[in-house]
Coordinates of C-alpha atoms in Angstrom, one line a residue:
X225 CA -5.3 6.9 -56.1
X226 CA -3.6 9.7 -56.9
X227 CA 0.1 10.5 -55.6
X228 CA 1.1 13.7 -54.2
X229 CA 1.2 13.2 -57.6
X230 CA -1.8 13.3 -59.0
X231 CA -0.6 16.5 -61.2
X232 CA -0.9 15.1 -64.7
X233 CA -3.9 13.3 -64.4
X234 CA -7.5 13.7 -66.1
X235 CA -10.7 12.1 -66.1
X236 CA -13.0 9.8 -67.9
X237 CA -15.3 9.7 -71.1
X238 CA -17.3 7.3 -73.7
X239 CA -20.1 8.2 -75.8
X240 CA -22.5 5.7 -77.0
X241 CA -24.9 5.9 -80.0
X242 CA -28.1 7.7 -79.4
X243 CA -30.0 4.9 -80.4
X244 CA -28.6 2.2 -78.6
X245 CA -28.8 0.2 -75.6
X246 CA -27.2 -1.9 -73.9
X247 CA -27.2 -5.6 -74.3
X248 CA -27.3 -8.7 -72.1
X249 CA -23.7 -8.4 -71.0
X250 CA -24.3 -4.4 -70.2
X251 CA -22.0 -3.6 -73.6
X252 CA -22.8 -0.5 -75.4
X253 CA -22.9 0.0 -79.2
X254 CA -20.3 3.0 -79.8
X255 CA -20.7 5.4 -82.3
X256 CA -17.9 7.5 -84.2
X257 CA -15.1 6.3 -81.9
X258 CA -12.0 5.1 -84.4
X259 CA -9.9 2.3 -83.2
X260 CA -6.8 4.4 -82.5
X261 CA -2.8 3.4 -83.9
X262 CA -0.5 1.9 -81.9
X263 CA 1.6 5.3 -82.7
X264 CA -0.6 7.9 -82.0
X265 CA -4.4 8.6 -82.6
X266 CA -6.6 9.9 -86.0
X267 CA -5.1 13.7 -86.9
X268 CA -2.0 15.4 -87.1
X269 CA -0.3 15.5 -83.9
X270 CA -1.8 15.1 -80.0
X271 CA -1.3 12.4 -77.8
X272 CA -0.2 9.0 -77.9
X273 CA -2.8 6.1 -78.1
X274 CA -4.2 5.5 -74.5
X275 CA -2.2 2.2 -73.0
X276 CA -3.3 0.9 -70.3
X277 CA -2.3 1.3 -66.5
X278 CA 0.7 -0.5 -66.0
X279 CA -0.5 -3.3 -64.1
X280 CA -3.9 -4.1 -65.5
X281 CA -4.4 -7.0 -67.4
X282 CA -7.8 -6.9 -69.1
X283 CA -7.7 -5.1 -72.5
X284 CA -9.2 -2.0 -73.2
X285 CA -13.0 -2.6 -74.0
X286 CA -14.0 1.4 -75.2
X287 CA -11.8 4.0 -77.1
X288 CA -13.5 6.9 -77.2
X289 CA -12.1 10.4 -78.9
X290 CA -12.6 14.2 -80.0
X291 CA -10.2 16.6 -81.5
X292 CA -10.5 20.1 -83.2
X293 CA -8.0 22.0 -85.1
X294 CA -9.9 25.0 -85.0
X295 CA -7.7 28.1 -83.3
X296 CA -9.4 29.2 -79.9
X297 CA -8.4 33.1 -78.8
X298 CA -7.8 33.1 -75.4
X299 CA -8.3 36.3 -74.0
X300 CA -5.7 38.1 -71.6
X301 CA -6.5 38.4 -68.2
X302 CA -5.0 37.6 -64.4
X303 CA -6.6 35.2 -64.6
X304 CA -9.0 35.6 -67.5
X305 CA -12.0 33.6 -68.2
X306 CA -12.2 30.1 -68.7
X307 CA -12.7 28.8 -71.9
X308 CA -14.1 25.4 -73.4
X309 CA -11.5 22.7 -75.3
X310 CA -13.0 19.8 -75.3
X311 CA -16.5 18.1 -74.3
X312 CA -17.4 14.6 -73.9
X313 CA -20.1 12.9 -72.6
X314 CA -20.1 9.5 -70.9
X315 CA -22.6 7.0 -69.6
X316 CA -21.6 4.0 -67.3
X317 CA -23.9 1.4 -66.7
X318 CA -21.0 -1.1 -64.7
X319 CA -19.2 -0.7 -61.7
X320 CA -15.7 -1.9 -61.5
X321 CA -14.2 0.3 -64.5
X322 CA -10.9 1.6 -64.7
X323 CA -10.7 4.8 -67.4
X324 CA -7.5 6.2 -68.6
X325 CA -7.9 9.4 -70.3
X326 CA -5.0 11.6 -72.6
X327 CA -5.3 14.9 -73.5
X328 CA -3.2 17.5 -74.9
X329 CA -3.3 20.9 -76.4
X330 CA -1.2 23.5 -78.4
X331 CA -0.7 26.9 -77.0
X332 CA 0.5 29.8 -79.0
X333 CA 2.1 33.1 -78.5
X334 CA 3.8 36.1 -79.9
X335 CA 6.0 38.8 -78.0
X336 CA 5.3 42.4 -78.0
X337 CA 8.8 43.8 -77.3
X338 CA 12.6 42.7 -77.0
X339 CA 12.0 41.8 -73.7
X340 CA 11.4 39.0 -71.3
X341 CA 7.7 36.7 -72.4
X342 CA 6.4 34.6 -69.7
X343 CA 3.0 33.7 -69.3
X344 CA 1.4 31.3 -67.3
X345 CA -1.7 28.9 -67.8
X346 CA -4.3 27.1 -65.7
X347 CA -6.2 23.9 -67.0
X348 CA -9.3 21.5 -65.4
X349 CA -11.4 19.4 -66.2
X350 CA -15.4 19.8 -64.9
X351 CA -17.4 16.7 -64.1
X352 CA -21.3 17.9 -64.9
X353 CA -20.0 21.5 -64.0
X354 CA -17.8 20.7 -60.9
X355 CA -13.9 20.8 -61.1
X356 CA -12.7 17.5 -61.1
X357 CA -9.1 18.4 -61.6
X358 CA -6.6 21.5 -62.2
X359 CA -3.1 22.0 -63.3
X360 CA -1.0 24.8 -64.2
X361 CA 2.4 25.5 -66.4
X362 CA 4.1 28.7 -67.3
X363 CA 6.4 29.0 -70.2
X364 CA 8.9 32.1 -70.3
X365 CA 12.0 32.8 -72.6
X366 CA 14.2 36.0 -73.8
X367 CA 12.3 37.1 -76.6
X368 CA 12.9 39.3 -79.6
X369 CA 10.0 42.0 -81.0
X370 CA 7.5 39.9 -82.2
X371 CA 8.6 36.5 -81.7
X372 CA 6.5 33.4 -82.0
X373 CA 6.1 30.8 -79.4
X374 CA 4.6 27.5 -78.5
X375 CA 4.1 25.0 -76.3
X376 CA 2.7 21.5 -76.4
X377 CA 0.7 20.3 -72.8
X378 CA -0.4 17.2 -72.5
X379 CA -2.0 15.1 -69.5
X380 CA -3.6 11.8 -68.6
X381 CA -6.0 10.7 -65.5
X382 CA -7.0 7.1 -64.2
X383 CA -10.3 7.0 -62.7
X384 CA -12.8 4.8 -61.3
X385 CA -16.4 6.5 -62.5
X386 CA -19.9 5.3 -60.7
X387 CA -22.8 4.3 -62.3
X388 CA -24.7 7.6 -63.9
X389 CA -24.4 10.2 -66.4
X390 CA -21.3 12.5 -67.0
X391 CA -20.3 15.4 -69.4
X392 CA -16.5 16.4 -68.7
X393 CA -14.9 19.3 -70.1
X394 CA -11.4 20.8 -71.0
X395 CA -11.1 24.1 -69.9
X396 CA -8.1 26.5 -70.1
X397 CA -7.4 30.1 -69.0
X398 CA -4.3 32.9 -68.6
X399 CA -3.4 33.2 -65.3
X400 CA -0.4 35.5 -65.8
X401 CA 1.7 37.0 -68.3
X402 CA 4.3 39.7 -69.8
X403 CA 5.1 41.2 -72.9
X404 CA 2.3 39.3 -75.3
X405 CA 0.5 40.3 -77.6
X406 CA -3.1 39.4 -77.4
X407 CA -3.6 37.2 -79.9
X408 CA -2.6 34.1 -77.8
X409 CA -4.4 31.0 -79.3
X410 CA -5.3 26.8 -78.5
X411 CA -4.2 25.8 -82.3
X412 CA -5.6 22.2 -81.8
X413 CA -6.8 20.3 -79.1
X414 CA -7.5 16.3 -79.0
X415 CA -9.0 14.1 -76.2
X416 CA -8.9 10.1 -75.6
X417 CA -9.7 7.3 -73.4
X418 CA -9.8 4.1 -72.9
X419 CA -12.0 1.6 -70.6
X420 CA -10.5 -1.2 -68.9
X421 CA -13.6 -3.0 -66.8
X422 CA -13.3 -5.7 -63.9
X423 CA -10.8 -3.4 -62.0
X424 CA -10.7 -1.0 -59.4
X425 CA -7.7 0.7 -57.6
X426 CA -7.0 0.6 -54.1
X427 CA -3.9 2.6 -51.7
X428 CA -1.5 0.9 -49.8
X429 CA 1.3 1.7 -48.1
X430 CA 4.9 0.4 -49.0
X431 CA 7.9 -0.2 -46.4
X432 CA 11.6 -0.9 -46.7
X433 CA 13.0 -2.5 -43.7
X434 CA 15.7 -4.9 -42.7
X435 CA 14.9 -7.7 -40.0
X436 CA 18.6 -7.6 -38.5
X437 CA 21.2 -4.4 -39.2
X438 CA 24.1 -6.9 -37.6
X439 CA 23.7 -8.9 -40.4
X440 CA 24.3 -6.9 -43.8
X441 CA 24.3 -10.2 -46.0
X442 CA 20.8 -10.9 -45.1
X443 CA 18.3 -9.9 -47.9
X444 CA 15.7 -6.7 -46.9
X445 CA 11.9 -6.7 -47.6
X446 CA 9.2 -4.1 -48.4
X447 CA 6.2 -4.7 -46.4
X448 CA 2.7 -4.1 -47.7
X449 CA 0.0 -2.5 -45.2
X450 CA -3.5 -2.2 -46.3
X451 CA -5.0 1.0 -44.7
X452 CA -8.4 -0.5 -44.6
X453 CA -7.1 -2.6 -41.7
X454 CA -3.9 -1.1 -40.6
X455 CA -1.7 -4.0 -41.1
X456 CA 0.9 -5.8 -42.9
X457 CA -0.8 -7.8 -45.8
X458 CA 2.6 -8.8 -47.2
X459 CA 6.2 -8.7 -47.4
X460 CA 8.5 -8.6 -50.6
X461 CA 11.5 -9.4 -50.8
X462 CA 14.2 -7.1 -52.2
X463 CA 17.9 -6.4 -52.0
X464 CA 20.4 -6.0 -49.0
X465 CA 20.0 -3.2 -47.2
X466 CA 16.7 -1.2 -48.8
X467 CA 16.5 2.3 -48.5
X468 CA 14.6 4.7 -50.3
X469 CA 11.3 4.4 -52.1
X470 CA 9.6 6.3 -54.7
X471 CA 6.5 5.6 -56.4
X472 CA 5.5 6.3 -60.1
X473 CA 2.9 8.3 -60.9
X474 CA 0.4 6.4 -62.2
X475 CA 0.6 4.2 -58.8
X476 CA 1.3 1.2 -61.0
X477 CA 5.1 0.9 -59.7
X478 CA 7.0 1.3 -56.8
X479 CA 11.1 1.9 -56.8
X480 CA 13.4 0.9 -53.9
X481 CA 17.2 1.3 -53.6
X482 CA 18.9 -1.7 -52.4
X483 CA 22.0 0.1 -51.2
X484 CA 24.3 -3.1 -50.7
X485 CA 24.0 -4.7 -53.3
X486 CA 23.9 -1.3 -55.7
X487 CA 20.7 -2.3 -57.6
X488 CA 17.2 -0.5 -57.8
X489 CA 13.8 -3.3 -57.3
X490 CA 11.1 -2.2 -59.2
X491 CA 7.5 -3.9 -57.5
X492 CA 4.9 -3.9 -59.3
X493 CA 1.6 -2.7 -57.5
X494 CA -0.9 -5.0 -59.2
X495 CA 0.8 -8.3 -57.9
X496 CA 3.3 -7.1 -54.9
X497 CA 6.3 -8.6 -56.6
X498 CA 9.7 -7.8 -57.8
X499 CA 9.1 -6.9 -61.9
X500 CA 12.6 -5.8 -62.4
X501 CA 15.9 -5.5 -60.7
X502 CA 18.9 -3.2 -61.9
X503 CA 22.1 -2.2 -61.7
X504 CA 23.1 0.8 -60.7
X505 CA 25.8 3.3 -59.2
X506 CA 27.8 3.0 -55.3
X507 CA 25.7 3.7 -52.5
X508 CA 22.1 4.5 -53.9
X509 CA 20.4 7.0 -51.7
X510 CA 17.4 8.6 -53.4
X511 CA 14.8 7.5 -55.8
X512 CA 12.6 9.5 -58.4
X513 CA 10.1 9.5 -61.1
X514 CA 9.5 11.7 -63.3
X515 CA 5.8 13.5 -63.1
X516 CA 5.2 12.6 -67.0
X517 CA 5.7 8.7 -65.9
X518 CA 8.6 8.6 -68.9
X519 CA 12.0 8.2 -66.5
X520 CA 13.4 7.1 -63.0
X521 CA 16.3 8.5 -61.3
X522 CA 18.7 7.3 -58.5
X523 CA 21.4 9.3 -57.0
X524 CA 24.2 7.5 -55.9
X525 CA 25.8 9.0 -53.2
X526 CA 29.6 7.1 -53.4
X527 CA 29.9 7.0 -57.5
X528 CA 28.7 11.3 -57.7
X529 CA 26.1 9.8 -60.8
X530 CA 23.0 9.6 -61.2
X531 CA 21.8 6.5 -62.8
X532 CA 18.2 7.3 -65.4
X533 CA 15.9 4.5 -65.7
X534 CA 13.5 4.2 -68.9
X535 CA 10.6 4.0 -66.7
X536 CA 8.4 1.8 -69.6
X537 CA 10.8 -0.9 -70.6
X538 CA 12.4 -1.0 -66.4
X539 CA 15.8 -0.7 -68.1
X540 CA 19.0 1.3 -67.6
X541 CA 19.0 4.1 -70.2
X542 CA 21.8 6.1 -68.8
X543 CA 24.5 7.1 -66.3
X544 CA 25.1 11.0 -65.9
X545 CA 28.0 12.5 -63.6
X546 CA 27.2 15.3 -61.0
X547 CA 29.0 17.7 -59.2
X548 CA 29.4 16.4 -56.2
X549 CA 27.2 13.4 -54.1
X550 CA 23.6 13.7 -54.8
X551 CA 21.4 12.5 -52.2
X552 CA 18.0 14.4 -52.4
X553 CA 15.9 14.9 -55.1
X554 CA 12.4 17.1 -56.3
X555 CA 10.4 17.5 -59.3
X556 CA 8.1 20.3 -61.1
X557 CA 4.7 19.1 -62.5
X558 CA 5.4 20.0 -65.9
X559 CA 8.7 17.2 -66.2
X560 CA 10.9 19.7 -67.7
X561 CA 13.6 18.9 -65.4
X562 CA 14.6 16.4 -62.0
X563 CA 16.6 18.4 -59.7
X564 CA 18.9 16.9 -57.7
X565 CA 20.7 18.4 -54.7
X566 CA 24.5 17.1 -53.8
X567 CA 27.1 17.5 -51.1
X568 CA 30.9 18.7 -52.1
X569 CA 32.8 19.2 -48.9
X570 CA 31.9 19.9 -45.2
X571 CA 28.4 21.6 -46.0
X572 CA 28.6 22.7 -49.2
X573 CA 26.7 21.4 -52.0
X574 CA 25.3 22.3 -55.3
X575 CA 21.8 22.6 -57.3
X576 CA 21.7 19.9 -60.2
X577 CA 19.1 20.3 -62.9
X578 CA 18.9 17.1 -65.1
X579 CA 16.7 17.2 -68.9
X580 CA 14.3 14.8 -68.7
X581 CA 14.2 15.6 -72.4
X582 CA 17.4 14.8 -73.1
X583 CA 19.3 13.8 -70.2
X584 CA 21.4 17.0 -70.0
X585 CA 23.0 17.8 -66.7
X586 CA 23.4 22.0 -65.4
X587 CA 24.7 22.9 -62.6
X588 CA 22.7 25.8 -60.8
X589 CA 25.4 26.6 -58.4
X590 CA 26.3 25.8 -54.7
X591 CA 25.0 26.9 -51.3
X592 CA 26.4 25.9 -47.8
X593 CA 24.9 25.2 -44.9
X594 CA 23.2 22.0 -45.8
X595 CA 22.9 18.8 -43.7
X596 CA 21.8 15.4 -45.5
X597 CA 19.0 14.7 -43.0
X598 CA 16.7 17.7 -45.1
X599 CA 15.8 17.4 -48.7
X600 CA 16.9 21.4 -49.2
X601 CA 15.2 21.6 -52.9
X602 CA 11.5 23.3 -53.1
X603 CA 9.6 24.0 -56.5
X604 CA 6.3 25.9 -56.9
X605 CA 3.9 23.5 -58.0
X606 CA 2.4 26.0 -60.7
X607 CA 5.5 28.6 -61.3
X608 CA 8.7 28.9 -62.1
X609 CA 10.3 29.2 -59.0
X610 CA 13.1 26.7 -57.6
X611 CA 13.8 27.3 -54.2
X612 CA 17.7 26.0 -52.6
X613 CA 17.4 26.2 -49.1
X614 CA 20.1 26.7 -46.2
X615 CA 20.1 27.3 -42.9
X616 CA 22.7 30.6 -43.9
X617 CA 20.2 31.7 -46.6
X618 CA 18.1 30.7 -49.6
X619 CA 18.9 30.5 -53.6
X620 CA 16.0 31.0 -55.8
X621 CA 16.1 29.7 -59.9
X622 CA 13.9 30.6 -62.5
X623 CA 12.8 28.3 -64.8
X624 CA 11.2 29.3 -67.9
X625 CA 11.0 26.5 -70.1
X626 CA 12.5 23.1 -71.1
X627 CA 15.6 24.7 -72.0
X628 CA 16.0 27.6 -70.0
X629 CA 17.3 27.9 -66.3
X630 CA 18.5 31.0 -64.5
X631 CA 19.8 31.9 -61.2
X632 CA 17.2 34.3 -59.9
X633 CA 17.3 35.7 -56.3
X634 CA 19.3 35.2 -52.4
X635 CA 16.9 35.8 -49.7
X636 CA 18.1 35.7 -46.0
X637 CA 15.7 33.0 -44.8
X638 CA 17.7 32.4 -41.8
X639 CA 17.6 28.9 -40.5
X640 CA 15.1 26.9 -42.5
X641 CA 16.4 23.4 -43.7
X642 CA 13.6 22.4 -45.9
X643 CA 10.1 23.3 -47.8
X644 CA 6.6 22.7 -49.7
X645 CA 4.9 24.7 -51.5
X646 CA 1.2 25.3 -51.8
X647 CA -0.3 26.2 -54.9
X648 CA -3.6 27.7 -53.6
X649 CA -2.0 31.6 -52.2
X650 CA 1.3 30.6 -53.3
X651 CA 3.4 30.1 -50.2
X652 CA 6.5 28.0 -49.4
X653 CA 6.2 26.4 -46.0
X654 CA 9.5 25.4 -44.0
X655 CA 10.8 23.8 -41.2
X656 CA 13.4 25.0 -39.4
X657 CA 16.9 23.8 -37.4
X658 CA 16.6 21.1 -35.2
X659 CA 16.8 23.8 -32.3
X660 CA 14.5 26.0 -33.3
X661 CA 11.0 26.2 -31.7
X662 CA 9.7 28.2 -35.5
X663 CA 8.3 26.9 -38.5
X664 CA 8.0 29.6 -41.6
X665 CA 5.8 30.5 -44.5
X666 CA 7.1 32.8 -47.4
X667 CA 6.1 33.8 -50.4
X668 CA 7.8 34.5 -53.1
X669 CA 6.5 35.4 -56.5
X670 CA 7.9 34.8 -60.1
X671 CA 9.2 38.1 -60.7
X672 CA 11.4 38.0 -57.6
X673 CA 9.3 40.1 -55.2
X674 CA 8.5 38.0 -51.9
X675 CA 6.2 38.7 -49.0
X676 CA 7.5 37.4 -45.1
X677 CA 8.5 35.1 -44.1
X678 CA 6.2 34.9 -41.3
X679 CA 7.1 32.7 -38.1
X680 CA 4.7 30.6 -36.4
X681 CA 5.0 28.5 -33.1
X682 CA 6.7 24.8 -33.4
X683 CA 8.7 22.8 -31.8
X684 CA 12.4 21.7 -31.2
X685 CA 13.5 18.8 -33.1
X686 CA 12.1 19.5 -36.6
X687 CA 13.1 16.7 -38.9
X688 CA 10.9 16.4 -42.4
X689 CA 8.1 18.1 -43.9
X690 CA 5.3 17.3 -46.4
X691 CA 2.4 18.4 -48.0
X692 CA -1.1 16.5 -48.5
X693 CA -2.3 15.4 -52.0
X694 CA -4.8 18.3 -51.6
X695 CA -2.6 20.7 -49.9
X696 CA -5.0 21.3 -46.9
X697 CA -2.4 20.0 -44.9
X698 CA 0.9 20.2 -43.7
X699 CA 2.7 18.1 -41.5
X700 CA 5.7 18.4 -39.7
X701 CA 8.0 15.4 -38.3
X702 CA 9.4 16.4 -34.4
X703 CA 12.0 14.1 -33.0
X704 CA 12.3 13.8 -29.2
X705 CA 15.1 15.6 -27.4
X706 CA 15.5 17.1 -23.9
X707 CA 13.1 20.0 -24.4
X708 CA 10.0 18.5 -26.6
X709 CA 8.6 14.8 -27.1
X710 CA 8.4 13.5 -29.9
X711 CA 5.2 14.0 -32.7
X712 CA 3.7 14.5 -35.3
X713 CA 2.7 18.4 -35.6
X714 CA -0.4 19.2 -38.2
X715 CA -1.2 22.2 -39.8
X716 CA -4.7 23.4 -41.3
X717 CA -3.0 25.5 -44.2
X718 CA -6.6 27.6 -44.3
X719 CA -6.3 28.6 -40.6
X720 CA -2.2 28.6 -40.8
X721 CA -1.9 29.9 -36.4
X722 CA -4.2 26.5 -36.1
X723 CA -1.6 23.8 -33.8
X724 CA -2.3 20.3 -33.4
X725 CA 0.4 18.0 -32.0
X726 CA 0.1 14.2 -31.6
X727 CA 2.7 12.7 -29.2
X728 CA 3.9 10.1 -30.8
X729 CA 7.0 7.4 -28.9
X730 CA 9.1 8.0 -31.9
X731 CA 8.8 10.3 -35.4
X732 CA 11.0 10.2 -38.2
X733 CA 9.7 10.8 -42.1
X734 CA 5.6 11.4 -42.4
X735 CA 3.8 10.1 -45.7
X736 CA 0.0 11.1 -46.6
X737 CA -2.7 8.8 -48.3
X738 CA -4.0 9.6 -51.6
X739 CA -7.2 11.1 -50.3
X740 CA -5.3 13.5 -47.8
X741 CA -7.2 11.8 -44.8
X742 CA -4.2 9.5 -43.1
X743 CA -0.7 10.3 -42.4
X744 CA 1.8 7.5 -41.6
X745 CA 5.1 8.6 -39.2
X746 CA 8.0 6.2 -39.2
X747 CA 9.0 5.1 -36.0
X748 CA 12.0 2.6 -35.5
X749 CA 10.3 -0.6 -36.0
X750 CA 6.9 0.6 -36.2
X751 CA 5.1 3.1 -38.2
X752 CA 2.3 5.0 -37.0
X753 CA -1.1 5.9 -38.7
X754 CA -2.7 9.5 -37.9
X755 CA -6.1 10.5 -39.1
X756 CA -5.2 14.0 -40.0
X757 CA -8.8 15.8 -41.0
X758 CA -10.2 14.7 -37.1
X759 CA -6.1 14.4 -35.6
X760 CA -6.7 11.3 -34.1
X761 CA -3.9 8.9 -33.4
X762 CA -4.3 4.9 -33.9
X763 CA -2.4 2.0 -32.9
X764 CA 1.4 1.7 -34.4
X765 CA 1.9 -1.3 -37.1
X766 CA 4.9 -3.6 -36.4
X767 CA 6.7 -3.6 -39.4
X768 CA 9.4 -6.4 -39.0
X769 CA 12.6 -4.9 -38.8
X770 CA 14.4 -1.4 -38.8
X771 CA 12.0 0.7 -40.8
X772 CA 14.1 2.6 -43.6
X773 CA 11.6 4.6 -45.6
X774 CA 8.1 4.5 -46.8
X775 CA 6.0 5.7 -49.7
X776 CA 1.8 5.5 -50.8
X777 CA 1.2 4.1 -53.8
X778 CA -2.2 1.8 -55.6
X779 CA -2.9 -0.9 -56.7
X780 CA -4.9 -2.0 -59.7
X781 CA -7.2 -4.9 -58.3
X782 CA -9.7 -7.3 -60.2

């Protein structure tokens, strides 16, 4: 279910009355579970009342809620011990339930001196004592002495619990800090859940394609591939010349840009139908949905602007101009900014930051040696660093909070073209120029110190890099050339020197399923599934025409 994306998600809770028993339909009597108003939960502030996952049709059958306004003081440490904020019990008596849980907490801290201050936190969910979810945030600013700051952190998760008894615990700890007084506190915390019965989630692969490249006025399609039987189960008609795809973090929507029509189609993954088609700019080339599931962004290469879409209402919210022609996006889990890469002239381009909160556009600076075939932007999963990569060198930026981005340092990462970040061990993994036979690994700290880079064996023709959602695998697509067969290089990130190469007739972009077990490699008119756990290729799947892009998302099924 989880996209790469499962950064902002938590698990499920509900509390039956101690004396109650289920009725003949398996329903419980619920104790102390207030009905949440539509504009928020009871109490002051906190998460919004749980809304159904997009695409679900059945109403929420149960709402459970817990909160605390008693301040919890966190110990300073790198890291500090885990401290519990909320605990909820859940007794599940039925299969086929989907639960959405919303959580939030208010973090407060005070600086010591007039200097740069930052604080990094980890927060997690335990199920019966076992960690099932982990995320991180980092906040920083230039402060005066004794300056007080606070941040509200919110997250949600959709889950399919099995029948059984569960205790879910929300915990937090400090993982790094500078210039902080000891009184770091959680001022309030809340947890709210809603249960939807008779629904399951299922992963699918969505592939954009055109039947006839010589007939550009013909409609385009998105094929839906079922990973269970590796077959196309449905084709969805969209606009002309469909290209880039993106899924929403909740997996319930897939966006596809229609280049010739200058539109974007929004596919409902519950029904596998087009829910809306919206106008965008000239030559749309990339699309992304903010990690907090609020807005979608379309890069309009020809008109040099970005279309911003309200994800909930499925309406165009704004169009903002940028420096140059945008062609690639990335984001950090905290959803402060969407980052775009642009081309201005020749191989020069800019890194652009778009505020998710107020749509403000900030030009971060220029780099040269860019190639539109590669995404030059890479952001830390949990941290403040944004990397702007080019073969001649890499620029970095510090993203301290929702208002502050500063240029940091330039590194001589020669021949790098694109990279992904792995949170554990804090490494960037990069591919290098087409002629290179090395791949790179590099560690850059939030204070701009660094270790590396280290170069490992690879192949000429490196064209695309992607990390599995659990970061256990890095997959590099290798395009065929005079010196090398096409294929997929699979890296076990626990043993970086391990090299697994799966030969494939044609290899372009690859995507990985939400359970981190399968990669799909884009061929010309096929997609090629590969078991990346056992390093086994399967038979190619014919899509129906020229393939342009792929994305993995999940469908809510009743």
